Coordinates of C-alpha atoms in Angstrom, one line a residue:
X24 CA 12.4 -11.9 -8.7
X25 CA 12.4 -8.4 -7.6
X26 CA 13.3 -7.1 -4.1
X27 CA 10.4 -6.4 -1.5
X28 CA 11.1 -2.2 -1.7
X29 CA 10.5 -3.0 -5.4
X30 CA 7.2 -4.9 -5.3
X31 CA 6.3 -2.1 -2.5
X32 CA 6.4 0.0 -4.9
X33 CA 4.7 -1.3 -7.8
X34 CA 2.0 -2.4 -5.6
X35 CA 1.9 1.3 -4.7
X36 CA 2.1 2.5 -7.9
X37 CA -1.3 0.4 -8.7
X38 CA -3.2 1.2 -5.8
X39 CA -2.8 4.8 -6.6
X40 CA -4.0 4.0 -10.4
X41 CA -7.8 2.3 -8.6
X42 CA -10.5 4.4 -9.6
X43 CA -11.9 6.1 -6.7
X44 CA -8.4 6.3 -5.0
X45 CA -7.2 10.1 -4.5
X46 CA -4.5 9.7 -1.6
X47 CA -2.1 7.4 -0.1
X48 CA -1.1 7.7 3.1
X49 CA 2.0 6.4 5.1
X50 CA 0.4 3.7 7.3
X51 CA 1.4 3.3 10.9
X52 CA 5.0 3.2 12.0
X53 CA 6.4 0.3 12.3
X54 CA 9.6 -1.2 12.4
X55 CA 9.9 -2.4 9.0
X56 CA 8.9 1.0 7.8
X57 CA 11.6 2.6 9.8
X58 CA 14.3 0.3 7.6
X59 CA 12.6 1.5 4.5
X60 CA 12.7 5.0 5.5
X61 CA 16.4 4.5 6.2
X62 CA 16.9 2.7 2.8
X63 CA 15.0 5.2 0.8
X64 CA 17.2 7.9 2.1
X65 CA 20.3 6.2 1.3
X66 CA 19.5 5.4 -2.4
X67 CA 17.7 8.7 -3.0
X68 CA 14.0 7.2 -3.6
X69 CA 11.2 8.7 -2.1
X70 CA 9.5 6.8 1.0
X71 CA 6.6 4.3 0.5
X72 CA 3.8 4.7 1.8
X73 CA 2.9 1.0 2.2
X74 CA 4.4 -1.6 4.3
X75 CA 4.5 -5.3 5.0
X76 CA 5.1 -5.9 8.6
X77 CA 6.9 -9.6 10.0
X78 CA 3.7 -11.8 9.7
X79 CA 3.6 -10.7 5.8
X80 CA 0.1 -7.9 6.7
X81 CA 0.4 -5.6 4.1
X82 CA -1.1 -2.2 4.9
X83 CA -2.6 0.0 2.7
X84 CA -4.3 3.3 3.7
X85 CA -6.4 5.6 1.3
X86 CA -8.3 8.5 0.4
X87 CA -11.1 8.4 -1.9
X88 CA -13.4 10.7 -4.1
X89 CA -16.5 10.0 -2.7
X90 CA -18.2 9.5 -6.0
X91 CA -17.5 5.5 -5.7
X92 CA -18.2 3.9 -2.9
X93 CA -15.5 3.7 -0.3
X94 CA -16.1 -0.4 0.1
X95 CA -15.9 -0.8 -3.7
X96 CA -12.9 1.3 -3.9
X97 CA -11.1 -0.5 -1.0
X98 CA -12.2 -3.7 -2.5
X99 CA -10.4 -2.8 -5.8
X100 CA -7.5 -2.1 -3.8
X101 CA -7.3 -5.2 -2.0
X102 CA -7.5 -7.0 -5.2
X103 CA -5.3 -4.9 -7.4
X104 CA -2.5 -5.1 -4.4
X105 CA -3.0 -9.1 -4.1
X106 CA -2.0 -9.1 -8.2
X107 CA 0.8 -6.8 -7.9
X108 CA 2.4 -8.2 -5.2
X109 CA 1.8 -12.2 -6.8
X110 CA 3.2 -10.9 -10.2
X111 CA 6.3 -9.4 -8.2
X112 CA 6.6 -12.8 -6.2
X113 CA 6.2 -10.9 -2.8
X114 CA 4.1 -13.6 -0.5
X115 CA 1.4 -12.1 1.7
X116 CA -0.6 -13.2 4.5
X117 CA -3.3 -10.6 4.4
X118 CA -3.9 -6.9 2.9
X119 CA -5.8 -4.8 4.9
X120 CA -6.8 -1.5 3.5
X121 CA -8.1 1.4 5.2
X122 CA -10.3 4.5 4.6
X123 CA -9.0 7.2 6.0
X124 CA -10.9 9.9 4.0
X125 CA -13.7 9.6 2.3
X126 CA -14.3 12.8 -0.7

């Protein structure tokens, strides 16, 4: 089984491969991305931009082209990070994925 920081970042690593998706952005501080932060700085990694708070939400914010639908695209998202995550064994409650920019 990998660690969570690990399935973070596969799961990132797929979201940004979603057609339609052109950004990534850090979602909302929270405490759990505070220990990340921490951890990535210690081991030299750069900082995900997802996180999964307490209650197993994992948060997802994007930017997309505005060619495909922003729906579609967070759709594909949603269901691209439920894979990834299953395939890593990292249990969620819930993915929520924003639009922050659409094109």
């Amino acid at each position: 089984m990998t660690t969570t920081d690990e399935a973070l970042a596969a799961i990132e690593t797929a979201v940004t491969e979603v057609s339609g998706v052109t950004d990534l952005y850090r979602s909302r501080p929270l405490v759990a991305s505070a220990v990340q932060a921490v951890r990535s700085i210690a081991t030299n990694a750069g900082p995900l931009r997802i996180v999964v708070d307490d209650e197993g939400v994992l948060r997802v914010v994007i930017g997309t082209d505005g060619f495909r639908p922003a729906p579609e695209v967070a759709r594909a998202v949603h269901d691209v990070a439920l894979a990834t995550a299953a395939a890593h064994g990292l249990a969620l409650s819930r993915v929520d994925v924003r639009v922050a920019r659409v094109g």
